[in-house]
Short mmCIF file of C-alpha atoms and ligand atoms in Angstrom, two decimals:
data_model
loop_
_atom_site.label_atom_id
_atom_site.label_comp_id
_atom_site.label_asym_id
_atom_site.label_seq_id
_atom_site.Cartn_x
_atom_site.Cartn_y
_atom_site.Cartn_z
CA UNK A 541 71.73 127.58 49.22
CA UNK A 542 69.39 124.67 49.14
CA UNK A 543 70.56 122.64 46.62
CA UNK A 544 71.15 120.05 49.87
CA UNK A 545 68.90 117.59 51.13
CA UNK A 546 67.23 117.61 54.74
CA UNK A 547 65.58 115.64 57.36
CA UNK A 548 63.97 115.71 60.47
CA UNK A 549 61.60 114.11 62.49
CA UNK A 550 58.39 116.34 61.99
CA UNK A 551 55.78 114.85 64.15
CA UNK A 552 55.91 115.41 68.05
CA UNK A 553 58.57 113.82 70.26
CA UNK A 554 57.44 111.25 72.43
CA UNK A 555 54.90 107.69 72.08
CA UNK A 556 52.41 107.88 69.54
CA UNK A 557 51.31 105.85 66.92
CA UNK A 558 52.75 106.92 64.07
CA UNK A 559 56.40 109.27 63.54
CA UNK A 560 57.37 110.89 60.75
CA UNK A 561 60.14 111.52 59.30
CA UNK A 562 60.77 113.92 56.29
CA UNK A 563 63.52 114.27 53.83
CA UNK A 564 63.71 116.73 51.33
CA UNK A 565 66.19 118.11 48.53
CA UNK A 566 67.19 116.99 45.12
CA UNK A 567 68.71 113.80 46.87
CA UNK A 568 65.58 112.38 48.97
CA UNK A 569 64.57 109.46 46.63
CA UNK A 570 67.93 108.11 46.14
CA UNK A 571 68.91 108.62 49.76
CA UNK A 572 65.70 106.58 50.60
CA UNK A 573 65.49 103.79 48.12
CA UNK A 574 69.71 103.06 49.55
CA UNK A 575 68.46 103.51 53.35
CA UNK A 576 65.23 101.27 53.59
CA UNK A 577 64.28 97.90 51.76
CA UNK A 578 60.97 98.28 49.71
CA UNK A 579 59.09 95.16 50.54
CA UNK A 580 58.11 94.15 46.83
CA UNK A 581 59.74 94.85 44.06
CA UNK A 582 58.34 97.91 42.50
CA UNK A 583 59.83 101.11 42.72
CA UNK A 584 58.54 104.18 44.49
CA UNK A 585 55.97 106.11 42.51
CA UNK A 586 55.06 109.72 43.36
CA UNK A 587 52.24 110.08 46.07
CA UNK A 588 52.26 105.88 46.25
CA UNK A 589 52.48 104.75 49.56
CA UNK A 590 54.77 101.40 49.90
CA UNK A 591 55.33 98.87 52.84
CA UNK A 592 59.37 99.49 53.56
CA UNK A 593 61.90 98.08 56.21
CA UNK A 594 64.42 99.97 57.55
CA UNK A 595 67.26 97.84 58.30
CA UNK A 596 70.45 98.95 60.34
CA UNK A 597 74.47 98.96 59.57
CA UNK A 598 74.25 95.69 60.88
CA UNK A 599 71.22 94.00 58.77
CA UNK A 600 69.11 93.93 61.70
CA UNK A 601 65.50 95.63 61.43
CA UNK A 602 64.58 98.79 63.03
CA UNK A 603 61.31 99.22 62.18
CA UNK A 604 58.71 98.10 59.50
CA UNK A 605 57.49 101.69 57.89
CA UNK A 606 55.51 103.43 55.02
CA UNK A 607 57.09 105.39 52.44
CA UNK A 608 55.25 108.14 50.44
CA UNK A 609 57.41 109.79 47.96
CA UNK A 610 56.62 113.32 46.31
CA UNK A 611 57.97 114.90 43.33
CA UNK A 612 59.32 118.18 42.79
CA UNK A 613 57.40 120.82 42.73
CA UNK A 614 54.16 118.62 44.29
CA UNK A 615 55.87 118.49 47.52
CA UNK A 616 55.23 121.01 50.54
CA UNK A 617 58.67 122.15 49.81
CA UNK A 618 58.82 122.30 46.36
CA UNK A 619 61.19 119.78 46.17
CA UNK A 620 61.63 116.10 45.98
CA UNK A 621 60.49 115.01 49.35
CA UNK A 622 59.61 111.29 51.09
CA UNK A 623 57.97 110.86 54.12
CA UNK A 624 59.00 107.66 56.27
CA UNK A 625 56.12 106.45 58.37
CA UNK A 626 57.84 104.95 61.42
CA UNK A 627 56.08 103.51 64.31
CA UNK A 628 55.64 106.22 66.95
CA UNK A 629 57.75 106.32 69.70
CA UNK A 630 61.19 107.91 70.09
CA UNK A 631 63.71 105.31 69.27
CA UNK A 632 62.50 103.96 65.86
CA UNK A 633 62.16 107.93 64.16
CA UNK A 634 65.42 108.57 65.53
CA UNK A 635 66.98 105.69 64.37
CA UNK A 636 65.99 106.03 60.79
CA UNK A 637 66.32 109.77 60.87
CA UNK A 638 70.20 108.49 61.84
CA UNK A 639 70.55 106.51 59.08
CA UNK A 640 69.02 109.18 56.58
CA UNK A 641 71.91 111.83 57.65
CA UNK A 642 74.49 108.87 57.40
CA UNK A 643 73.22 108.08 54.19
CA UNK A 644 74.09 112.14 53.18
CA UNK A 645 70.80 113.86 54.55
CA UNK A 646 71.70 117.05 56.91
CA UNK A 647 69.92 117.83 59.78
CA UNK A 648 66.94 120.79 58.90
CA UNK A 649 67.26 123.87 60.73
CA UNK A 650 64.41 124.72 62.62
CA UNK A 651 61.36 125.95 59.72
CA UNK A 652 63.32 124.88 57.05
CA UNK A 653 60.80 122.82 55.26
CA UNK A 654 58.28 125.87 55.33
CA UNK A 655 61.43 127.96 53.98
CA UNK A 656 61.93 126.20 51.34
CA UNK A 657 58.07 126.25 50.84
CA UNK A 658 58.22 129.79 50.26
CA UNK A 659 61.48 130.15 48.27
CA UNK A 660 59.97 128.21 45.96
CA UNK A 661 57.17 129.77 45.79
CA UNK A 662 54.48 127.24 47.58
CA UNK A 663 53.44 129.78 49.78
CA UNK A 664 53.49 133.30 50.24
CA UNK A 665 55.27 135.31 53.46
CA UNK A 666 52.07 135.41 55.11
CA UNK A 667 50.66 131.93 54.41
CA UNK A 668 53.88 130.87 55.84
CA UNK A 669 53.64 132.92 59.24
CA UNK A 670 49.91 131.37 59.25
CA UNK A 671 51.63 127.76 59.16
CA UNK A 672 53.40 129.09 62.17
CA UNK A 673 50.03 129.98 64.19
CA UNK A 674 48.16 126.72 63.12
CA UNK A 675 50.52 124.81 64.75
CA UNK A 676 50.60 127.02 67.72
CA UNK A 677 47.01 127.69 67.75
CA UNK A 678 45.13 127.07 71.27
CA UNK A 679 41.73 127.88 70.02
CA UNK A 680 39.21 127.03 67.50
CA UNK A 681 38.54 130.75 66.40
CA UNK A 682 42.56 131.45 66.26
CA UNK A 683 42.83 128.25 64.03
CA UNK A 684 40.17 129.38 62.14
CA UNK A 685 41.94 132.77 61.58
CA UNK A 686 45.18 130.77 60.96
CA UNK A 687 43.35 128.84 58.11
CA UNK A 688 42.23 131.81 56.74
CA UNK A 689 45.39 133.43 55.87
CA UNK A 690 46.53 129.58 54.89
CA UNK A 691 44.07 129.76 51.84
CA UNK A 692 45.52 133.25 50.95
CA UNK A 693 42.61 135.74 52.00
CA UNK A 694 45.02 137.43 53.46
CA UNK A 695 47.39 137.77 50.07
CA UNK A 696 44.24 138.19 47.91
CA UNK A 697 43.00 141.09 50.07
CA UNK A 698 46.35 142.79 50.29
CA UNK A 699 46.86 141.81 46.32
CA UNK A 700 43.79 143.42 45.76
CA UNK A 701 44.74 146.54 47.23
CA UNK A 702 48.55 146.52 45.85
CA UNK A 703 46.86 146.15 42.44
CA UNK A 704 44.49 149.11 42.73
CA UNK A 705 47.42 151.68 44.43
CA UNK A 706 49.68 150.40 41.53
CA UNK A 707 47.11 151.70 38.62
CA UNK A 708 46.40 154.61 40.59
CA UNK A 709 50.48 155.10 40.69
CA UNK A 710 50.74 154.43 37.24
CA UNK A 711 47.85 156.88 36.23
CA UNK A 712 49.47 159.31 38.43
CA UNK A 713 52.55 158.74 36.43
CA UNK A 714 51.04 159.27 33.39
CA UNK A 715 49.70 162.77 33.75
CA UNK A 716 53.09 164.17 35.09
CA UNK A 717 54.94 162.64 32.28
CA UNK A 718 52.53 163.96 29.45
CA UNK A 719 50.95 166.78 30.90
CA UNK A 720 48.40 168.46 28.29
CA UNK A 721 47.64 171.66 28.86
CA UNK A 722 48.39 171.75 32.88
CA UNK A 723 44.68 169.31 33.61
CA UNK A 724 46.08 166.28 35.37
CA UNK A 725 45.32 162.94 33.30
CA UNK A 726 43.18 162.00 36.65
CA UNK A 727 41.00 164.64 38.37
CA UNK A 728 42.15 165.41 41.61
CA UNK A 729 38.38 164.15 43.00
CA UNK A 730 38.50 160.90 41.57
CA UNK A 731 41.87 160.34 42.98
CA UNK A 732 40.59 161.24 46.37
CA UNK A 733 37.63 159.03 46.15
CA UNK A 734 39.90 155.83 44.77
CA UNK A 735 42.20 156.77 47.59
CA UNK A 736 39.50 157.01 50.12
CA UNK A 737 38.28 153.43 48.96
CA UNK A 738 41.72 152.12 49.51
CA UNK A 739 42.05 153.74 52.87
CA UNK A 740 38.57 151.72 53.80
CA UNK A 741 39.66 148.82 52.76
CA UNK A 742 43.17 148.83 54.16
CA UNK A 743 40.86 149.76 57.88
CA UNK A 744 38.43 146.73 57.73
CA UNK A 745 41.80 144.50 56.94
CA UNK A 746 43.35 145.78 60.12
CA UNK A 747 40.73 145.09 62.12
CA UNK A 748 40.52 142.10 60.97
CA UNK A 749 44.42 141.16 61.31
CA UNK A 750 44.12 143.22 64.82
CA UNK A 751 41.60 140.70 65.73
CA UNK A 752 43.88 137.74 65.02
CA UNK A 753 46.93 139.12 66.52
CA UNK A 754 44.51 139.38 69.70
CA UNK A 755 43.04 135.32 69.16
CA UNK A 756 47.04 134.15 68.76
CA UNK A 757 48.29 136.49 71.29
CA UNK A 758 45.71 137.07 73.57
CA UNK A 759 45.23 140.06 75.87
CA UNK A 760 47.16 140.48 78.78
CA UNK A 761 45.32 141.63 81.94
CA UNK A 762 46.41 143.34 85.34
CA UNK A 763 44.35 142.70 88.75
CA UNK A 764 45.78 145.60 90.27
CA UNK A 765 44.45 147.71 93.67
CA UNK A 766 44.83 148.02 97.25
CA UNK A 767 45.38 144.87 99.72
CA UNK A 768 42.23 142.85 100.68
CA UNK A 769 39.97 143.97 97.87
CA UNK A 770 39.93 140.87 96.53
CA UNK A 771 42.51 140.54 93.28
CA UNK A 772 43.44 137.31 94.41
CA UNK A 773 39.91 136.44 95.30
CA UNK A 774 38.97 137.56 91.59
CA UNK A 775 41.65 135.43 89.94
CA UNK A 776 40.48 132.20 91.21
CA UNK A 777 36.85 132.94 90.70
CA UNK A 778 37.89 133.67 86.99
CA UNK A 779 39.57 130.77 86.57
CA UNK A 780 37.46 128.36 88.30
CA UNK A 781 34.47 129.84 86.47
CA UNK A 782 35.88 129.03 83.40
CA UNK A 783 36.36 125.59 82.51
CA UNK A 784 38.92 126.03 79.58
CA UNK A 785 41.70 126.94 81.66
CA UNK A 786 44.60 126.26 79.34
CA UNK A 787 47.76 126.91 81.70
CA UNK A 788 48.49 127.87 85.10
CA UNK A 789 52.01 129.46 85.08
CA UNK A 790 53.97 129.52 88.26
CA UNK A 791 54.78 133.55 88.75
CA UNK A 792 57.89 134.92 86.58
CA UNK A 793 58.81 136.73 89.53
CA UNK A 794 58.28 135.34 93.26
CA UNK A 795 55.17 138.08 93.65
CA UNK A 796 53.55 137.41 90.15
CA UNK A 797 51.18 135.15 89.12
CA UNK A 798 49.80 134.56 85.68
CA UNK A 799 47.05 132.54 84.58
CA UNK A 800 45.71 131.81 81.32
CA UNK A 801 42.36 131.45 80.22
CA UNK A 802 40.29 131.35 77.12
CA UNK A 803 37.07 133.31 76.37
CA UNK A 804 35.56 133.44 72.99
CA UNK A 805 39.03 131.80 72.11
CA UNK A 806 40.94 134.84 72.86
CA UNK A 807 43.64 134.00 75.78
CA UNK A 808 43.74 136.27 78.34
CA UNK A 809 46.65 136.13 80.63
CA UNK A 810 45.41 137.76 83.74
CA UNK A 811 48.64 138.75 86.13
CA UNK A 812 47.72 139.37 90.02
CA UNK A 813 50.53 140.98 91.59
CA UNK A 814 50.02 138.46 95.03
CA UNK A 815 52.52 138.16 97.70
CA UNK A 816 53.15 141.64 98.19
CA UNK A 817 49.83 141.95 100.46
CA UNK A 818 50.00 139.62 103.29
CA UNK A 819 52.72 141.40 104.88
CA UNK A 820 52.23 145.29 103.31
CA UNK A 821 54.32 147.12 105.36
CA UNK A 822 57.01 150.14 104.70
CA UNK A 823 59.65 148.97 102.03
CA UNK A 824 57.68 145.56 101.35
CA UNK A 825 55.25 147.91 100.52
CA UNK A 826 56.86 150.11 98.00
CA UNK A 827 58.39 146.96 96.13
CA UNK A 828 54.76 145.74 95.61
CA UNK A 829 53.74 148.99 94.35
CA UNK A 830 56.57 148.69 91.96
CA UNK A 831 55.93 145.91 90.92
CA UNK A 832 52.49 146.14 90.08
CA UNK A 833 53.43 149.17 88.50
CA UNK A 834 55.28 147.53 86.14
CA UNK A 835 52.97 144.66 85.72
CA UNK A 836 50.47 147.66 84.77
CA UNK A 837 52.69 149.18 82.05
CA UNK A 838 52.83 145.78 80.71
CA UNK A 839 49.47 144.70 80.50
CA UNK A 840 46.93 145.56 77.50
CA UNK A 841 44.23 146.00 80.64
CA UNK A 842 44.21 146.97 83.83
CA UNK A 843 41.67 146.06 86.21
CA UNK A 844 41.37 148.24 89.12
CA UNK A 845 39.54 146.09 91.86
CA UNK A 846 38.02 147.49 94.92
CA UNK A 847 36.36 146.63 97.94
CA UNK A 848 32.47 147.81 97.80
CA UNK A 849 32.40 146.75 101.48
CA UNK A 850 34.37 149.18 102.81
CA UNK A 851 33.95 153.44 102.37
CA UNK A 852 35.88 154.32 99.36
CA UNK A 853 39.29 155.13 99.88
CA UNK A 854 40.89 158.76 98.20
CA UNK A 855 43.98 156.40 96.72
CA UNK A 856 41.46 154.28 94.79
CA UNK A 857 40.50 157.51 93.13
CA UNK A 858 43.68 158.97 92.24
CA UNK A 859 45.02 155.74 90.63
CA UNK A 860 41.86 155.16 88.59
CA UNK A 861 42.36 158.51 87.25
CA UNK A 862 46.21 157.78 86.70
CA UNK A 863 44.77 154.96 84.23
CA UNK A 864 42.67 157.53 81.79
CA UNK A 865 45.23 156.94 79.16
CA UNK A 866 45.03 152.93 79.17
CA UNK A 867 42.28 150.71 78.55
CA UNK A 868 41.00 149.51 82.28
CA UNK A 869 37.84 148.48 84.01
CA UNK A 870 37.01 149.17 87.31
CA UNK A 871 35.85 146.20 89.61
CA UNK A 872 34.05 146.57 92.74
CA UNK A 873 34.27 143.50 94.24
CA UNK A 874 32.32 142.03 97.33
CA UNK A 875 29.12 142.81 95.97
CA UNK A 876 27.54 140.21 98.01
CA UNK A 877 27.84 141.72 101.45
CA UNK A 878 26.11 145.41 102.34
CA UNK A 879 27.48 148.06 99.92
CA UNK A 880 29.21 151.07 101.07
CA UNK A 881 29.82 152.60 97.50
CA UNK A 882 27.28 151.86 94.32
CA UNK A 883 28.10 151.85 90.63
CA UNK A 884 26.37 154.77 90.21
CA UNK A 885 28.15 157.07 92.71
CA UNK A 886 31.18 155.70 91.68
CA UNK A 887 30.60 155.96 88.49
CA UNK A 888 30.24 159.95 89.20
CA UNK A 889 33.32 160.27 90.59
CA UNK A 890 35.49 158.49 87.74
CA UNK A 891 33.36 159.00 85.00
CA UNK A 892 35.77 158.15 82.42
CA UNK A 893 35.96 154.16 83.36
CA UNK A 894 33.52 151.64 83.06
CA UNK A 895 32.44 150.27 86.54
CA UNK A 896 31.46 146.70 87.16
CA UNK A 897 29.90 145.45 90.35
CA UNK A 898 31.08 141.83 91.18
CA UNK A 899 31.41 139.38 93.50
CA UNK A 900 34.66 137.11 93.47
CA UNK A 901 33.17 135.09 96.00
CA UNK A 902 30.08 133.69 95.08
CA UNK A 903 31.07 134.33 91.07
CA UNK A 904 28.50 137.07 90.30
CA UNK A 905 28.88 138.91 86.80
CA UNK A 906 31.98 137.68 85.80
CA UNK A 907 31.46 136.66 82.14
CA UNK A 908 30.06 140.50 82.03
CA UNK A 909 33.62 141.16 83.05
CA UNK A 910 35.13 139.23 80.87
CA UNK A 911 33.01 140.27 77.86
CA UNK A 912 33.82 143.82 79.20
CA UNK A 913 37.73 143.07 79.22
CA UNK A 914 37.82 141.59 75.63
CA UNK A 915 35.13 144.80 74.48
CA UNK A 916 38.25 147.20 75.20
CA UNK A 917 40.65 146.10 73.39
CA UNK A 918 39.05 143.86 70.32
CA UNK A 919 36.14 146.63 69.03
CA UNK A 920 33.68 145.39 66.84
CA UNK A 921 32.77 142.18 65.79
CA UNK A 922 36.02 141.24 63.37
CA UNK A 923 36.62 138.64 65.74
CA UNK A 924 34.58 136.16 63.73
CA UNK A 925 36.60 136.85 60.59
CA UNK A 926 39.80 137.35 62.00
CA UNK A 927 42.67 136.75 59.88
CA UNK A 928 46.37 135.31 61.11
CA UNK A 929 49.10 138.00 60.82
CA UNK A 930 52.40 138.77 62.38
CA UNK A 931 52.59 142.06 64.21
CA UNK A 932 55.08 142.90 61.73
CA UNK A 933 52.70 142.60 58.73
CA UNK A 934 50.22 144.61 61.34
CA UNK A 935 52.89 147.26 61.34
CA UNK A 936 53.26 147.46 58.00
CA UNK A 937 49.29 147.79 57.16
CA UNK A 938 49.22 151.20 59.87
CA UNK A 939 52.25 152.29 57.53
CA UNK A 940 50.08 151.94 54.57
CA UNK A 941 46.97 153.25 56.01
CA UNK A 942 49.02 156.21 57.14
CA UNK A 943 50.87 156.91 53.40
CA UNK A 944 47.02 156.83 51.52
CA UNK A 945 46.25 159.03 54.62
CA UNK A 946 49.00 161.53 53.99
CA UNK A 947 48.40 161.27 50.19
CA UNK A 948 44.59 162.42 50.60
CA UNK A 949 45.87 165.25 52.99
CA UNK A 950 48.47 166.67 49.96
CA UNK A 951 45.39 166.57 47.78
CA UNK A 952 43.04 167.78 49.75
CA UNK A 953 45.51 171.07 50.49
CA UNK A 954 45.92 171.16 46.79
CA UNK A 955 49.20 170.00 46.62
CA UNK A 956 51.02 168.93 43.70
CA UNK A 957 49.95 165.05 41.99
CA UNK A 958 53.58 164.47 42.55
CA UNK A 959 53.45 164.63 45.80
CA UNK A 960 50.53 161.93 46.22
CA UNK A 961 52.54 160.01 44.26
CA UNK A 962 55.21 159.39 46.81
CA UNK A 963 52.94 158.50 49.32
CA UNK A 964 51.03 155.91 46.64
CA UNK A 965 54.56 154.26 46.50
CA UNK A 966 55.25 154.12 50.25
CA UNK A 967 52.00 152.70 50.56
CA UNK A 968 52.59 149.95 47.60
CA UNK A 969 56.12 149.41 49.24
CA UNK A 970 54.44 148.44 52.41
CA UNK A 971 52.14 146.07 51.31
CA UNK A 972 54.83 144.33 49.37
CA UNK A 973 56.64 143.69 52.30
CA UNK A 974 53.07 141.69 53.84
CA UNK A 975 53.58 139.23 51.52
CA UNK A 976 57.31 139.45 51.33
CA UNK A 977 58.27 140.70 47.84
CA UNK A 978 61.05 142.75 49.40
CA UNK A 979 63.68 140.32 50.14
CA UNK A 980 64.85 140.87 53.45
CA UNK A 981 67.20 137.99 54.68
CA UNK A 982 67.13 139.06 58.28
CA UNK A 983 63.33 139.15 58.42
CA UNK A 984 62.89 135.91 56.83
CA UNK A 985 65.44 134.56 59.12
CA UNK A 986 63.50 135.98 62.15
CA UNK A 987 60.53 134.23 60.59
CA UNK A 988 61.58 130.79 60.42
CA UNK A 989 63.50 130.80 62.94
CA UNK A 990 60.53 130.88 65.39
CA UNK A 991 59.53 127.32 63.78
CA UNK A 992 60.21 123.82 65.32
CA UNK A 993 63.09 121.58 62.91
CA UNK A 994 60.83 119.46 61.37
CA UNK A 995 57.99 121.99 60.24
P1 GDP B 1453 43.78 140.78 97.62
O1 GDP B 1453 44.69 141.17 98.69
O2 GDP B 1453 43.31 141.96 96.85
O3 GDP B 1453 44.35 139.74 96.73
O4 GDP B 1453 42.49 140.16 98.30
P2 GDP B 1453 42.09 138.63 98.56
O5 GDP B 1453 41.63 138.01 97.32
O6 GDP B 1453 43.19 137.99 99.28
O7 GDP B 1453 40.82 138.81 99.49
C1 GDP B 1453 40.87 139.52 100.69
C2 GDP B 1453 39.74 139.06 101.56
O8 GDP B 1453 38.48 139.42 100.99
C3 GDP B 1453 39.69 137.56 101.74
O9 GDP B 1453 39.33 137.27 103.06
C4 GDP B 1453 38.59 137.11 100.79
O10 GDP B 1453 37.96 135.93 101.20
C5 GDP B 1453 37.66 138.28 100.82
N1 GDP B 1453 36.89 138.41 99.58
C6 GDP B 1453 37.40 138.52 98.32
N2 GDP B 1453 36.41 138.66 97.43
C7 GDP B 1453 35.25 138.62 98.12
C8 GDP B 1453 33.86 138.73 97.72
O11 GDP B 1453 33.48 138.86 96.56
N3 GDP B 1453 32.95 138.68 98.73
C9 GDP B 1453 33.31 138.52 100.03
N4 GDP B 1453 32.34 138.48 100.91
N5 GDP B 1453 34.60 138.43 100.42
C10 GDP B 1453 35.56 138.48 99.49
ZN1 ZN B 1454 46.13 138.85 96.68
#
């Protein structure tokens, strides 16, 4: 399957001082010692850097470069791989990234550099997903988490783990195989409490992957409530408060708009349904319901905003209540004009949300509403030691967590060692798949696919 050789550009499109191109497969040194012209005579030596021309068809020069060789496996593939430093803008990488396929390079597929990587064994599943994150990384603390799976503390951790639930497997094994006298070769207590241990430690790693799923993917937020309490309002203060606004994004929909912004270098995309209000009349009306409806079923948190300048309205209630089930805050807005409703009485009436008492327009309390907002759905402090990981490999540590879980139920009902067993291996098996020792080509397909060619 690989026993080709690639090439791409991999640094960005566009000016810039330097471009790189890459080439890697059993083929790269040949392909580029017949493509460029070394300027002296010496031949390329592994991590030596050399002063190169790259000449066209024609004779005529393209571009005066740097080319570092690597040798298999000290590569970042694994492979035999040389980098061509070409001067940045657009034309010169292409043009020697043309010459490269003429000279019997193939275009990489998108992550195929990083694939290769891991087939042969330079990183791990997960270390690859983190190179994934690095490079798409928007703040400090979710580049942090991405470097933190990089260096393996993800694998080690989840190693760790597999290593302890395969002993406990194999002494599990042991006593049904050779049972003496009907007493199990480990006590059913100690199993429990080396189970228990595991189940701890397979927590604290979800909250700390949980926390990095939240830093890469940030937290989606709905300004929901009735017209003229101020959503819009809200949305601007937020964003004007803030001065690491990373995107504005023009509304999916015509009603819609979505806004990103970064606190404590978690993202949160805060969607105001807007539109819908200025003229809120009979079926106008039910479409914006609808739609932020649906805008609520989508978001991680809803934010319920009402105006504390008016009396309290019986709808506000009843929809409040409608959000007991899903993480939500309740705003009342407008707090700089004469109250008609305090946090305290409203507080009484919904006394399963958090209120917050705000005022959009002259920016009162907001980073308590932010800190609120990022409170409901990150927990506890594992924000500071969050590690990269896919959903998928979040997935996967629930399904473990849930296996020890129903192995300590079978013992604790006095079930049969056999039993606990199963669960043991359902546990191991979904570990393994974190750090992708099941082969599954469709998943590592989905994987690398997600990668720009050149990475
Ligand atoms: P929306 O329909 O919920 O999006 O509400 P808007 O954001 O459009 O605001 C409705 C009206 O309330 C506008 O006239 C705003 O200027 C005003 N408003 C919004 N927030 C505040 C606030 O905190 N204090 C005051 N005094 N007025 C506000
Ligand atoms: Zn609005």
């Amino acid at each position: 399957m690989f026993g080709d050789t690639i090439a791409a550009i991999s640094t960005a499109w566009g000016n810039s001082g330097i471009a790189i191109v890459r080439l890697s497969g059993p083929d790269a040194w040949a392909i580029a010692q017949r493509q460029v012209r070394l300027q002296t005579g010496a031949p390329l030596k592994p991590r030596f850097a050399r002063n190169a021309v790259l000449l066209d068809e024609a004779g005529e020069v393209i571009d005066h470069i740097l080319v570092l060789p690597f040798r298999a496996p000290h590569s970042y593939t694994g492979e035999d791989l040389v980098e061509l430093h070409c001067h940045g803008g657009s034309l010169a990488a292409q043009r020697c990234l043309e010459l490269l396929i003429s000279g019997g390079a193939r275009m990489a597929l998108p992550g195929e550099y990083t694939r290769r990587a891991f087939e042969n064994g330079r990183l791990d599943l997960s270390q690859a997903e983190a190179v994934g994150a690095l490079i798409q990384a928007r703040s400090n603390e979710a580049l942090r988490a991405a470097n933190r799976t990089l260096d393996g503390e993800l694998t080690r951790a989840v190693g760790e783990i597999y290593e302890e639930l395969t002993a406990l497997g194999a002494e599990i094994e042991v006593g049904l195989d050779f049972p003496e006298e009907d007493v199990p070769y480990i006590a059913d207590e100690s199993l429990a409490d080396r189970l228990e241990v595991v189940r701890q430690s397979l927590a604290d790693l979800l909250e700390r992957c949980s926390s990095g799923v939240i830093l890469r993917e940030g937290i989606r937020v709905a300004i929901v409530g009735r017209p003229n309490a101020g959503k819009s309002s809200l949305l601007n203060a937020l964003l004007k408060e803030s001065r690491a606004i990373v995107t504005a994004i023009p509304g999916t929909t015509r009603d819609v708009i979505e806004a990103v912004l970064t606190y404590r270098g978690i993202p949160l995309r805060l969607v105001d349904t807007a539109g819908i209000t200025e003229n809120y009349h009979d079926e106008v009306e039910a479409i914006g319901v609808e739609r932020a409806r649906a805008a609520m079923k989508e978001a991680d948190v809803c934010v319920w905003v009402i105006d504390g300048s008016e009396p309290l309205h019986q709808e506000d209630v009843d929809r409040v209540h409608e959000l007991a089930d899903t993480p939500h805050l309740v705003v009342l807005n407008k707090a700089d004009l004469p109250q008609q409703i305090s946090e305290a009485s409203l507080t009484a009436l919904i006394p399963a949300s958090t209120v917050i008492s705000v005022s959009a327009a002259e920016g009162l309390r907001l980073d308590e509403l932010k800190e609120s907002l990022v409170g409901l759905v990150s927990g506890t402090g594992a924000l500071d030691t969050g590690l990269n990981a896919s959903s998928r490999q979040v997935e996967e540590l629930r399904g473990a967590i849930a296996s020890v879980g129903t192995g300590l139920k079978a013992l604790g009902d006095g079930l049969d060692q056999a039993l606990v067993s199963g669960c043991v291996g359902d546990a191991r098996r979904s570990l393994s798949r974190i750090l992708g020792g099941d082969r599954d080509e469709d998943l590592l397909h989905e994987i690398f696919g997600r990668f720009c060619i050149g990475k």
